[in-house]
């Protein structure tokens, strides 16, 4: 088996990223990279700086110092919308969907945004057979084909998380930032999402922020551990399990 963690080019590179809010240093010299085809998980206790790091990578917050490269291009000061156009996709910790529209409509809107045709949404994209077919491909990819015409407000929590993934995939990103995709899920829903991410693994570079350690150790090629804003270790799941500082800071004996 080819080890994507060592052989694939790096699509996302974060170098020495620092962000402070007054006396609180949220990210303190963070280094992390995501290679083509790999799932790189980011773990750490609450307050470790994970959300702040994701916000900086997406362009929602500007770092005080450091550098963010997307496919070799410096995007440190590039607006969030421009990073999306360059191939950076994201799912959110809190689901952000149009609740009054159907699952298919949400994916169609994402497709329109990708093509620059969002201003044509009034012309009823449902009549565009090619767009509808593309939307169904994405819904099928996440296991929601049978729920295409369901209103988002009527979907179960786990289905909404699946839909958000389909919306992100519709933009055809090169790198996916997955911010706690299992948040609020029960064991069966988490297992289903894990299987879906496993099914698309290798097609995208993915940075996975997640508290579900079963999912992390099942999916990740590499894991970076963030504590008090600092990356204390990066390695394979096996290396992370055995690292004494990681066990002491986050995992503990019960998680291994």
PDB file of C-alpha atoms in Angstrom:
ATOM      1  CA  UNK A   1       0.000   0.000   0.000  1.00  0.00           C
ATOM      2  CA  UNK A   2       1.276   3.482  -0.904  1.00  0.00           C
ATOM      3  CA  UNK A   3       1.741   5.726   2.114  1.00  0.00           C
ATOM      4  CA  UNK A   4       0.100   9.014   1.128  1.00  0.00           C
ATOM      5  CA  UNK A   5       1.443  10.630   4.269  1.00  0.00           C
ATOM      6  CA  UNK A   6       4.971  10.477   2.882  1.00  0.00           C
ATOM      7  CA  UNK A   7       4.643  10.219  -0.905  1.00  0.00           C
ATOM      8  CA  UNK A   8       1.906  12.684  -1.907  1.00  0.00           C
ATOM      9  CA  UNK A   9       2.452  16.415  -2.460  1.00  0.00           C
ATOM     10  CA  UNK A  10       1.354  18.737   0.319  1.00  0.00           C
ATOM     11  CA  UNK A  11      -1.810  20.622  -0.629  1.00  0.00           C
ATOM     12  CA  UNK A  12      -2.190  22.629   2.573  1.00  0.00           C
ATOM     13  CA  UNK A  13       0.756  23.915   4.570  1.00  0.00           C
ATOM     14  CA  UNK A  14       0.558  25.897   7.805  1.00  0.00           C
ATOM     15  CA  UNK A  15       3.830  27.360   9.041  1.00  0.00           C
ATOM     16  CA  UNK A  16       4.467  28.911  12.442  1.00  0.00           C
ATOM     17  CA  UNK A  17       0.926  30.270  12.740  1.00  0.00           C
ATOM     18  CA  UNK A  18       0.288  32.541  15.712  1.00  0.00           C
ATOM     19  CA  UNK A  19      -2.887  34.269  16.876  1.00  0.00           C
ATOM     20  CA  UNK A  20      -3.420  36.049  20.176  1.00  0.00           C
ATOM     21  CA  UNK A  21      -6.462  37.692  21.705  1.00  0.00           C
ATOM     22  CA  UNK A  22      -4.963  40.069  24.220  1.00  0.00           C
ATOM     23  CA  UNK A  23      -2.976  37.978  26.680  1.00  0.00           C
ATOM     24  CA  UNK A  24      -4.520  34.727  25.441  1.00  0.00           C
ATOM     25  CA  UNK A  25      -2.426  33.014  22.766  1.00  0.00           C
ATOM     26  CA  UNK A  26      -4.838  30.783  20.840  1.00  0.00           C
ATOM     27  CA  UNK A  27      -2.337  29.405  18.320  1.00  0.00           C
ATOM     28  CA  UNK A  28       1.325  29.547  19.147  1.00  0.00           C
ATOM     29  CA  UNK A  29       3.655  28.647  16.291  1.00  0.00           C
ATOM     30  CA  UNK A  30       1.424  25.932  14.801  1.00  0.00           C
ATOM     31  CA  UNK A  31       2.851  23.749  12.038  1.00  0.00           C
ATOM     32  CA  UNK A  32       0.619  21.323  10.145  1.00  0.00           C
ATOM     33  CA  UNK A  33       0.288  20.017   6.587  1.00  0.00           C
ATOM     34  CA  UNK A  34      -2.254  18.035   4.599  1.00  0.00           C
ATOM     35  CA  UNK A  35      -1.120  15.895   1.676  1.00  0.00           C
ATOM     36  CA  UNK A  36      -3.113  14.889  -1.367  1.00  0.00           C
ATOM     37  CA  UNK A  37      -5.286  11.894  -0.559  1.00  0.00           C
ATOM     38  CA  UNK A  38      -4.607  11.779   3.173  1.00  0.00           C
ATOM     39  CA  UNK A  39      -6.772  12.368   6.194  1.00  0.00           C
ATOM     40  CA  UNK A  40      -4.783  14.382   8.710  1.00  0.00           C
ATOM     41  CA  UNK A  41      -6.605  14.578  12.026  1.00  0.00           C
ATOM     42  CA  UNK A  42      -6.216  17.432  14.478  1.00  0.00           C
ATOM     43  CA  UNK A  43      -7.029  16.560  18.078  1.00  0.00           C
ATOM     44  CA  UNK A  44      -6.675  18.237  21.434  1.00  0.00           C
ATOM     45  CA  UNK A  45      -8.616  19.159  24.566  1.00  0.00           C
ATOM     46  CA  UNK A  46     -11.225  21.897  24.635  1.00  0.00           C
ATOM     47  CA  UNK A  47      -9.528  25.278  24.499  1.00  0.00           C
ATOM     48  CA  UNK A  48      -6.503  23.921  22.657  1.00  0.00           C
ATOM     49  CA  UNK A  49      -6.967  26.373  19.787  1.00  0.00           C
ATOM     50  CA  UNK A  50      -8.437  24.054  17.164  1.00  0.00           C
ATOM     51  CA  UNK A  51     -11.355  26.312  16.185  1.00  0.00           C
ATOM     52  CA  UNK A  52      -9.097  29.360  15.979  1.00  0.00           C
ATOM     53  CA  UNK A  53      -6.688  27.445  13.760  1.00  0.00           C
ATOM     54  CA  UNK A  54      -9.490  26.369  11.412  1.00  0.00           C
ATOM     55  CA  UNK A  55     -10.797  29.947  11.269  1.00  0.00           C
ATOM     56  CA  UNK A  56      -7.355  31.164  10.216  1.00  0.00           C
ATOM     57  CA  UNK A  57      -6.946  28.472   7.580  1.00  0.00           C
ATOM     58  CA  UNK A  58     -10.374  29.332   6.135  1.00  0.00           C
ATOM     59  CA  UNK A  59      -9.677  33.056   6.137  1.00  0.00           C
ATOM     60  CA  UNK A  60     -12.233  34.030   8.763  1.00  0.00           C
ATOM     61  CA  UNK A  61      -9.492  35.291  11.082  1.00  0.00           C
ATOM     62  CA  UNK A  62      -6.170  36.817  10.144  1.00  0.00           C
ATOM     63  CA  UNK A  63      -3.113  35.394  11.900  1.00  0.00           C
ATOM     64  CA  UNK A  64      -0.736  37.711  13.742  1.00  0.00           C
ATOM     65  CA  UNK A  65       2.169  35.936  12.068  1.00  0.00           C
ATOM     66  CA  UNK A  66       2.972  32.805  10.118  1.00  0.00           C
ATOM     67  CA  UNK A  67       2.031  31.522   6.696  1.00  0.00           C
ATOM     68  CA  UNK A  68      -0.729  29.480   5.056  1.00  0.00           C
ATOM     69  CA  UNK A  69      -0.074  27.862   1.683  1.00  0.00           C
ATOM     70  CA  UNK A  70      -2.743  26.258  -0.508  1.00  0.00           C
ATOM     71  CA  UNK A  71      -1.193  24.053  -3.169  1.00  0.00           C
ATOM     72  CA  UNK A  72       2.006  26.067  -2.847  1.00  0.00           C
ATOM     73  CA  UNK A  73       0.260  29.436  -3.125  1.00  0.00           C
ATOM     74  CA  UNK A  74       0.465  31.868  -0.209  1.00  0.00           C
ATOM     75  CA  UNK A  75      -3.119  32.572   0.895  1.00  0.00           C
ATOM     76  CA  UNK A  76      -2.314  33.991   4.336  1.00  0.00           C
ATOM     77  CA  UNK A  77      -4.061  37.258   3.501  1.00  0.00           C
ATOM     78  CA  UNK A  78      -6.480  35.932   0.871  1.00  0.00           C
ATOM     79  CA  UNK A  79     -10.213  36.385   1.661  1.00  0.00           C
ATOM     80  CA  UNK A  80     -12.241  33.329   2.614  1.00  0.00           C
ATOM     81  CA  UNK A  81     -14.345  33.347  -0.590  1.00  0.00           C
ATOM     82  CA  UNK A  82     -11.195  33.398  -2.721  1.00  0.00           C
ATOM     83  CA  UNK A  83      -9.720  30.454  -0.801  1.00  0.00           C
ATOM     84  CA  UNK A  84     -12.905  28.515  -1.545  1.00  0.00           C
ATOM     85  CA  UNK A  85     -12.484  29.241  -5.245  1.00  0.00           C
ATOM     86  CA  UNK A  86      -8.903  27.996  -5.024  1.00  0.00           C
ATOM     87  CA  UNK A  87     -10.094  24.615  -3.745  1.00  0.00           C
ATOM     88  CA  UNK A  88     -10.547  24.915   0.010  1.00  0.00           C
ATOM     89  CA  UNK A  89     -13.793  23.305   1.185  1.00  0.00           C
ATOM     90  CA  UNK A  90     -15.252  23.199   4.654  1.00  0.00           C
ATOM     91  CA  UNK A  91     -17.929  21.631   6.802  1.00  0.00           C
ATOM     92  CA  UNK A  92     -18.879  23.488   9.953  1.00  0.00           C
ATOM     93  CA  UNK A  93     -19.030  22.496  13.616  1.00  0.00           C
ATOM     94  CA  UNK A  94     -22.600  23.839  13.658  1.00  0.00           C
ATOM     95  CA  UNK A  95     -24.587  22.854  10.584  1.00  0.00           C
ATOM     96  CA  UNK A  96     -25.165  25.761   8.185  1.00  0.00           C
ATOM     97  CA  UNK A  97     -27.855  24.822   5.676  1.00  0.00           C
ATOM     98  CA  UNK A  98     -31.016  26.370   4.226  1.00  0.00           C
ATOM     99  CA  UNK A  99     -33.616  24.696   6.414  1.00  0.00           C
ATOM    100  CA  UNK A 100     -36.654  25.604   4.291  1.00  0.00           C
ATOM    101  CA  UNK A 101     -35.202  24.102   1.108  1.00  0.00           C
ATOM    102  CA  UNK A 102     -34.747  20.483   0.146  1.00  0.00           C
ATOM    103  CA  UNK A 103     -31.534  18.519   0.417  1.00  0.00           C
ATOM    104  CA  UNK A 104     -31.183  18.617  -3.374  1.00  0.00           C
ATOM    105  CA  UNK A 105     -31.776  22.390  -3.432  1.00  0.00           C
ATOM    106  CA  UNK A 106     -28.920  22.943  -0.995  1.00  0.00           C
ATOM    107  CA  UNK A 107     -26.540  20.983  -3.190  1.00  0.00           C
ATOM    108  CA  UNK A 108     -27.806  22.737  -6.319  1.00  0.00           C
ATOM    109  CA  UNK A 109     -27.068  26.122  -4.754  1.00  0.00           C
ATOM    110  CA  UNK A 110     -23.532  24.986  -3.949  1.00  0.00           C
ATOM    111  CA  UNK A 111     -23.102  23.882  -7.564  1.00  0.00           C
ATOM    112  CA  UNK A 112     -24.335  27.260  -8.784  1.00  0.00           C
ATOM    113  CA  UNK A 113     -21.869  29.044  -6.527  1.00  0.00           C
ATOM    114  CA  UNK A 114     -19.063  26.907  -7.906  1.00  0.00           C
ATOM    115  CA  UNK A 115     -19.936  27.763 -11.494  1.00  0.00           C
ATOM    116  CA  UNK A 116     -20.474  31.438 -10.745  1.00  0.00           C
ATOM    117  CA  UNK A 117     -24.139  31.159 -11.668  1.00  0.00           C
ATOM    118  CA  UNK A 118     -25.624  31.906  -8.249  1.00  0.00           C
ATOM    119  CA  UNK A 119     -27.267  35.041  -9.666  1.00  0.00           C
ATOM    120  CA  UNK A 120     -29.273  32.734 -11.940  1.00  0.00           C
ATOM    121  CA  UNK A 121     -30.827  30.845  -9.028  1.00  0.00           C
ATOM    122  CA  UNK A 122     -34.124  32.635  -9.743  1.00  0.00           C
ATOM    123  CA  UNK A 123     -34.307  30.774 -13.079  1.00  0.00           C
ATOM    124  CA  UNK A 124     -35.026  27.490 -11.247  1.00  0.00           C
ATOM    125  CA  UNK A 125     -31.896  25.314 -11.325  1.00  0.00           C
ATOM    126  CA  UNK A 126     -34.143  22.254 -10.839  1.00  0.00           C
ATOM    127  CA  UNK A 127     -34.933  22.505 -14.559  1.00  0.00           C
ATOM    128  CA  UNK A 128     -31.245  22.042 -15.450  1.00  0.00           C
ATOM    129  CA  UNK A 129     -30.933  18.273 -15.900  1.00  0.00           C
ATOM    130  CA  UNK A 130     -27.130  18.373 -15.817  1.00  0.00           C
ATOM    131  CA  UNK A 131     -27.047  20.247 -12.511  1.00  0.00           C
ATOM    132  CA  UNK A 132     -29.673  17.965 -10.988  1.00  0.00           C
ATOM    133  CA  UNK A 133     -27.643  14.933 -12.056  1.00  0.00           C
ATOM    134  CA  UNK A 134     -24.513  16.401 -10.438  1.00  0.00           C
ATOM    135  CA  UNK A 135     -26.459  17.107  -7.251  1.00  0.00           C
ATOM    136  CA  UNK A 136     -27.692  13.528  -7.141  1.00  0.00           C
ATOM    137  CA  UNK A 137     -24.150  12.235  -7.554  1.00  0.00           C
ATOM    138  CA  UNK A 138     -23.119  14.161  -4.428  1.00  0.00           C
ATOM    139  CA  UNK A 139     -26.179  13.086  -2.465  1.00  0.00           C
ATOM    140  CA  UNK A 140     -25.555   9.476  -3.442  1.00  0.00           C
ATOM    141  CA  UNK A 141     -21.928   9.869  -2.380  1.00  0.00           C
ATOM    142  CA  UNK A 142     -23.023  10.651   1.180  1.00  0.00           C
ATOM    143  CA  UNK A 143     -25.910   8.199   1.328  1.00  0.00           C
ATOM    144  CA  UNK A 144     -28.759  10.713   0.955  1.00  0.00           C
ATOM    145  CA  UNK A 145     -30.115   9.971  -2.523  1.00  0.00           C
ATOM    146  CA  UNK A 146     -33.441   8.773  -1.126  1.00  0.00           C
ATOM    147  CA  UNK A 147     -33.777  11.984   0.905  1.00  0.00           C
ATOM    148  CA  UNK A 148     -33.103  14.351  -2.000  1.00  0.00           C
ATOM    149  CA  UNK A 149     -36.592  15.911  -1.886  1.00  0.00           C
ATOM    150  CA  UNK A 150     -36.842  16.077   1.886  1.00  0.00           C
ATOM    151  CA  UNK A 151     -36.888  19.526   3.447  1.00  0.00           C
ATOM    152  CA  UNK A 152     -33.709  20.138   5.439  1.00  0.00           C
ATOM    153  CA  UNK A 153     -35.744  21.060   8.504  1.00  0.00           C
ATOM    154  CA  UNK A 154     -37.223  17.550   8.438  1.00  0.00           C
ATOM    155  CA  UNK A 155     -33.884  15.746   8.279  1.00  0.00           C
ATOM    156  CA  UNK A 156     -32.371  14.030  11.301  1.00  0.00           C
ATOM    157  CA  UNK A 157     -29.242  15.566  12.787  1.00  0.00           C
ATOM    158  CA  UNK A 158     -26.968  12.951  11.256  1.00  0.00           C
ATOM    159  CA  UNK A 159     -28.576  13.440   7.846  1.00  0.00           C
ATOM    160  CA  UNK A 160     -27.926  17.176   8.054  1.00  0.00           C
ATOM    161  CA  UNK A 161     -24.253  16.470   8.699  1.00  0.00           C
ATOM    162  CA  UNK A 162     -24.215  14.164   5.680  1.00  0.00           C
ATOM    163  CA  UNK A 163     -25.874  16.867   3.591  1.00  0.00           C
ATOM    164  CA  UNK A 164     -23.340  19.445   4.671  1.00  0.00           C
ATOM    165  CA  UNK A 165     -20.618  17.109   3.414  1.00  0.00           C
ATOM    166  CA  UNK A 166     -22.438  16.797   0.066  1.00  0.00           C
ATOM    167  CA  UNK A 167     -22.675  20.595  -0.154  1.00  0.00           C
ATOM    168  CA  UNK A 168     -18.927  20.873   0.433  1.00  0.00           C
ATOM    169  CA  UNK A 169     -18.128  18.159  -2.112  1.00  0.00           C
ATOM    170  CA  UNK A 170     -20.280  19.893  -4.728  1.00  0.00           C
ATOM    171  CA  UNK A 171     -17.679  22.661  -4.854  1.00  0.00           C
ATOM    172  CA  UNK A 172     -15.070  20.046  -5.912  1.00  0.00           C
ATOM    173  CA  UNK A 173     -12.498  21.096  -3.315  1.00  0.00           C
ATOM    174  CA  UNK A 174      -8.904  19.922  -3.336  1.00  0.00           C
ATOM    175  CA  UNK A 175      -8.697  20.191   0.452  1.00  0.00           C
ATOM    176  CA  UNK A 176     -11.582  19.574   2.859  1.00  0.00           C
ATOM    177  CA  UNK A 177     -11.627  21.010   6.372  1.00  0.00           C
ATOM    178  CA  UNK A 178     -13.994  18.895   8.448  1.00  0.00           C
ATOM    179  CA  UNK A 179     -14.798  20.654  11.717  1.00  0.00           C
ATOM    180  CA  UNK A 180     -16.200  18.013  14.082  1.00  0.00           C
ATOM    181  CA  UNK A 181     -18.401  16.223  11.515  1.00  0.00           C
ATOM    182  CA  UNK A 182     -19.563  13.760  14.208  1.00  0.00           C
ATOM    183  CA  UNK A 183     -20.630  16.488  16.664  1.00  0.00           C
ATOM    184  CA  UNK A 184     -23.960  15.671  18.294  1.00  0.00           C
ATOM    185  CA  UNK A 185     -24.222  12.254  16.664  1.00  0.00           C
ATOM    186  CA  UNK A 186     -25.115   8.992  18.320  1.00  0.00           C
ATOM    187  CA  UNK A 187     -22.950   5.883  17.857  1.00  0.00           C
ATOM    188  CA  UNK A 188     -24.825   4.638  14.767  1.00  0.00           C
ATOM    189  CA  UNK A 189     -24.722   8.042  13.052  1.00  0.00           C
ATOM    190  CA  UNK A 190     -21.018   8.432  13.848  1.00  0.00           C
ATOM    191  CA  UNK A 191     -20.297   5.002  12.421  1.00  0.00           C
ATOM    192  CA  UNK A 192     -22.221   5.896   9.255  1.00  0.00           C
ATOM    193  CA  UNK A 193     -20.300   9.157   8.819  1.00  0.00           C
ATOM    194  CA  UNK A 194     -17.016   7.339   9.428  1.00  0.00           C
ATOM    195  CA  UNK A 195     -17.884   4.866   6.675  1.00  0.00           C
ATOM    196  CA  UNK A 196     -18.755   7.700   4.278  1.00  0.00           C
ATOM    197  CA  UNK A 197     -15.498   9.532   4.943  1.00  0.00           C
ATOM    198  CA  UNK A 198     -13.625   6.275   4.514  1.00  0.00           C
ATOM    199  CA  UNK A 199     -15.350   5.807   1.142  1.00  0.00           C
ATOM    200  CA  UNK A 200     -14.101   9.151  -0.200  1.00  0.00           C
ATOM    201  CA  UNK A 201     -10.676   8.879   1.393  1.00  0.00           C
ATOM    202  CA  UNK A 202      -7.937   9.284  -1.172  1.00  0.00           C
ATOM    203  CA  UNK A 203      -9.979  11.612  -3.376  1.00  0.00           C
ATOM    204  CA  UNK A 204      -9.264  14.720  -1.319  1.00  0.00           C
ATOM    205  CA  UNK A 205      -6.790  15.977   1.211  1.00  0.00           C
ATOM    206  CA  UNK A 206      -8.719  16.248   4.472  1.00  0.00           C
ATOM    207  CA  UNK A 207      -8.010  18.020   7.743  1.00  0.00           C
ATOM    208  CA  UNK A 208     -10.293  16.391  10.289  1.00  0.00           C
ATOM    209  CA  UNK A 209     -10.980  18.078  13.635  1.00  0.00           C
ATOM    210  CA  UNK A 210     -12.803  15.570  15.787  1.00  0.00           C
ATOM    211  CA  UNK A 211     -13.314  14.477  19.404  1.00  0.00           C
ATOM    212  CA  UNK A 212     -14.542  10.989  18.480  1.00  0.00           C
ATOM    213  CA  UNK A 213     -11.318   9.036  18.951  1.00  0.00           C
ATOM    214  CA  UNK A 214     -12.733   5.860  17.414  1.00  0.00           C
ATOM    215  CA  UNK A 215     -13.355   7.809  14.198  1.00  0.00           C
ATOM    216  CA  UNK A 216      -9.975   9.539  14.360  1.00  0.00           C
ATOM    217  CA  UNK A 217      -7.973   6.344  14.764  1.00  0.00           C
ATOM    218  CA  UNK A 218     -10.052   4.593  12.105  1.00  0.00           C
ATOM    219  CA  UNK A 219      -9.694   7.323   9.478  1.00  0.00           C
ATOM    220  CA  UNK A 220      -6.458   9.218  10.006  1.00  0.00           C
ATOM    221  CA  UNK A 221      -3.187   8.640   8.185  1.00  0.00           C
ATOM    222  CA  UNK A 222      -1.509  11.164  10.462  1.00  0.00           C
ATOM    223  CA  UNK A 223      -2.588  12.934  13.637  1.00  0.00           C
ATOM    224  CA  UNK A 224      -1.428  16.260  15.028  1.00  0.00           C
ATOM    225  CA  UNK A 225      -2.020  16.963  18.715  1.00  0.00           C
ATOM    226  CA  UNK A 226      -2.675  20.559  19.725  1.00  0.00           C
ATOM    227  CA  UNK A 227      -2.391  21.610  23.377  1.00  0.00           C
ATOM    228  CA  UNK A 228      -2.531  25.214  24.632  1.00  0.00           C
ATOM    229  CA  UNK A 229      -2.149  26.469  21.092  1.00  0.00           C
ATOM    230  CA  UNK A 230       0.977  24.451  20.329  1.00  0.00           C
ATOM    231  CA  UNK A 231       1.462  21.362  18.191  1.00  0.00           C
ATOM    232  CA  UNK A 232       3.111  18.936  20.599  1.00  0.00           C
ATOM    233  CA  UNK A 233       3.330  15.943  18.263  1.00  0.00           C
ATOM    234  CA  UNK A 234       2.522  14.738  14.743  1.00  0.00           C
ATOM    235  CA  UNK A 235       2.659  11.085  13.793  1.00  0.00           C
ATOM    236  CA  UNK A 236       0.769   8.004  12.717  1.00  0.00           C
ATOM    237  CA  UNK A 237      -2.156   6.788  14.839  1.00  0.00           C
ATOM    238  CA  UNK A 238       0.087   4.113  16.333  1.00  0.00           C
ATOM    239  CA  UNK A 239       2.767   6.632  17.239  1.00  0.00           C
ATOM    240  CA  UNK A 240       0.206   8.969  18.774  1.00  0.00           C
ATOM    241  CA  UNK A 241      -1.262   6.195  20.906  1.00  0.00           C
ATOM    242  CA  UNK A 242       2.145   5.418  22.366  1.00  0.00           C
ATOM    243  CA  UNK A 243       3.502   8.946  22.801  1.00  0.00           C
ATOM    244  CA  UNK A 244       3.829   9.637  26.543  1.00  0.00           C
ATOM    245  CA  UNK A 245       3.237  13.400  26.295  1.00  0.00           C
ATOM    246  CA  UNK A 246       0.116  12.890  24.209  1.00  0.00           C
ATOM    247  CA  UNK A 247      -1.247  10.293  26.601  1.00  0.00           C
ATOM    248  CA  UNK A 248      -0.628  12.595  29.544  1.00  0.00           C
ATOM    249  CA  UNK A 249      -2.051  15.711  27.884  1.00  0.00           C
ATOM    250  CA  UNK A 250      -5.070  14.300  26.096  1.00  0.00           C
ATOM    251  CA  UNK A 251      -5.621  10.613  25.503  1.00  0.00           C
ATOM    252  CA  UNK A 252      -5.047   9.044  28.888  1.00  0.00           C
ATOM    253  CA  UNK A 253      -5.081   5.311  29.407  1.00  0.00           C
ATOM    254  CA  UNK A 254      -8.784   5.011  28.714  1.00  0.00           C
ATOM    255  CA  UNK A 255      -8.503   6.250  25.102  1.00  0.00           C
ATOM    256  CA  UNK A 256      -5.763   3.843  24.058  1.00  0.00           C
TER     257      UNK A 256
END
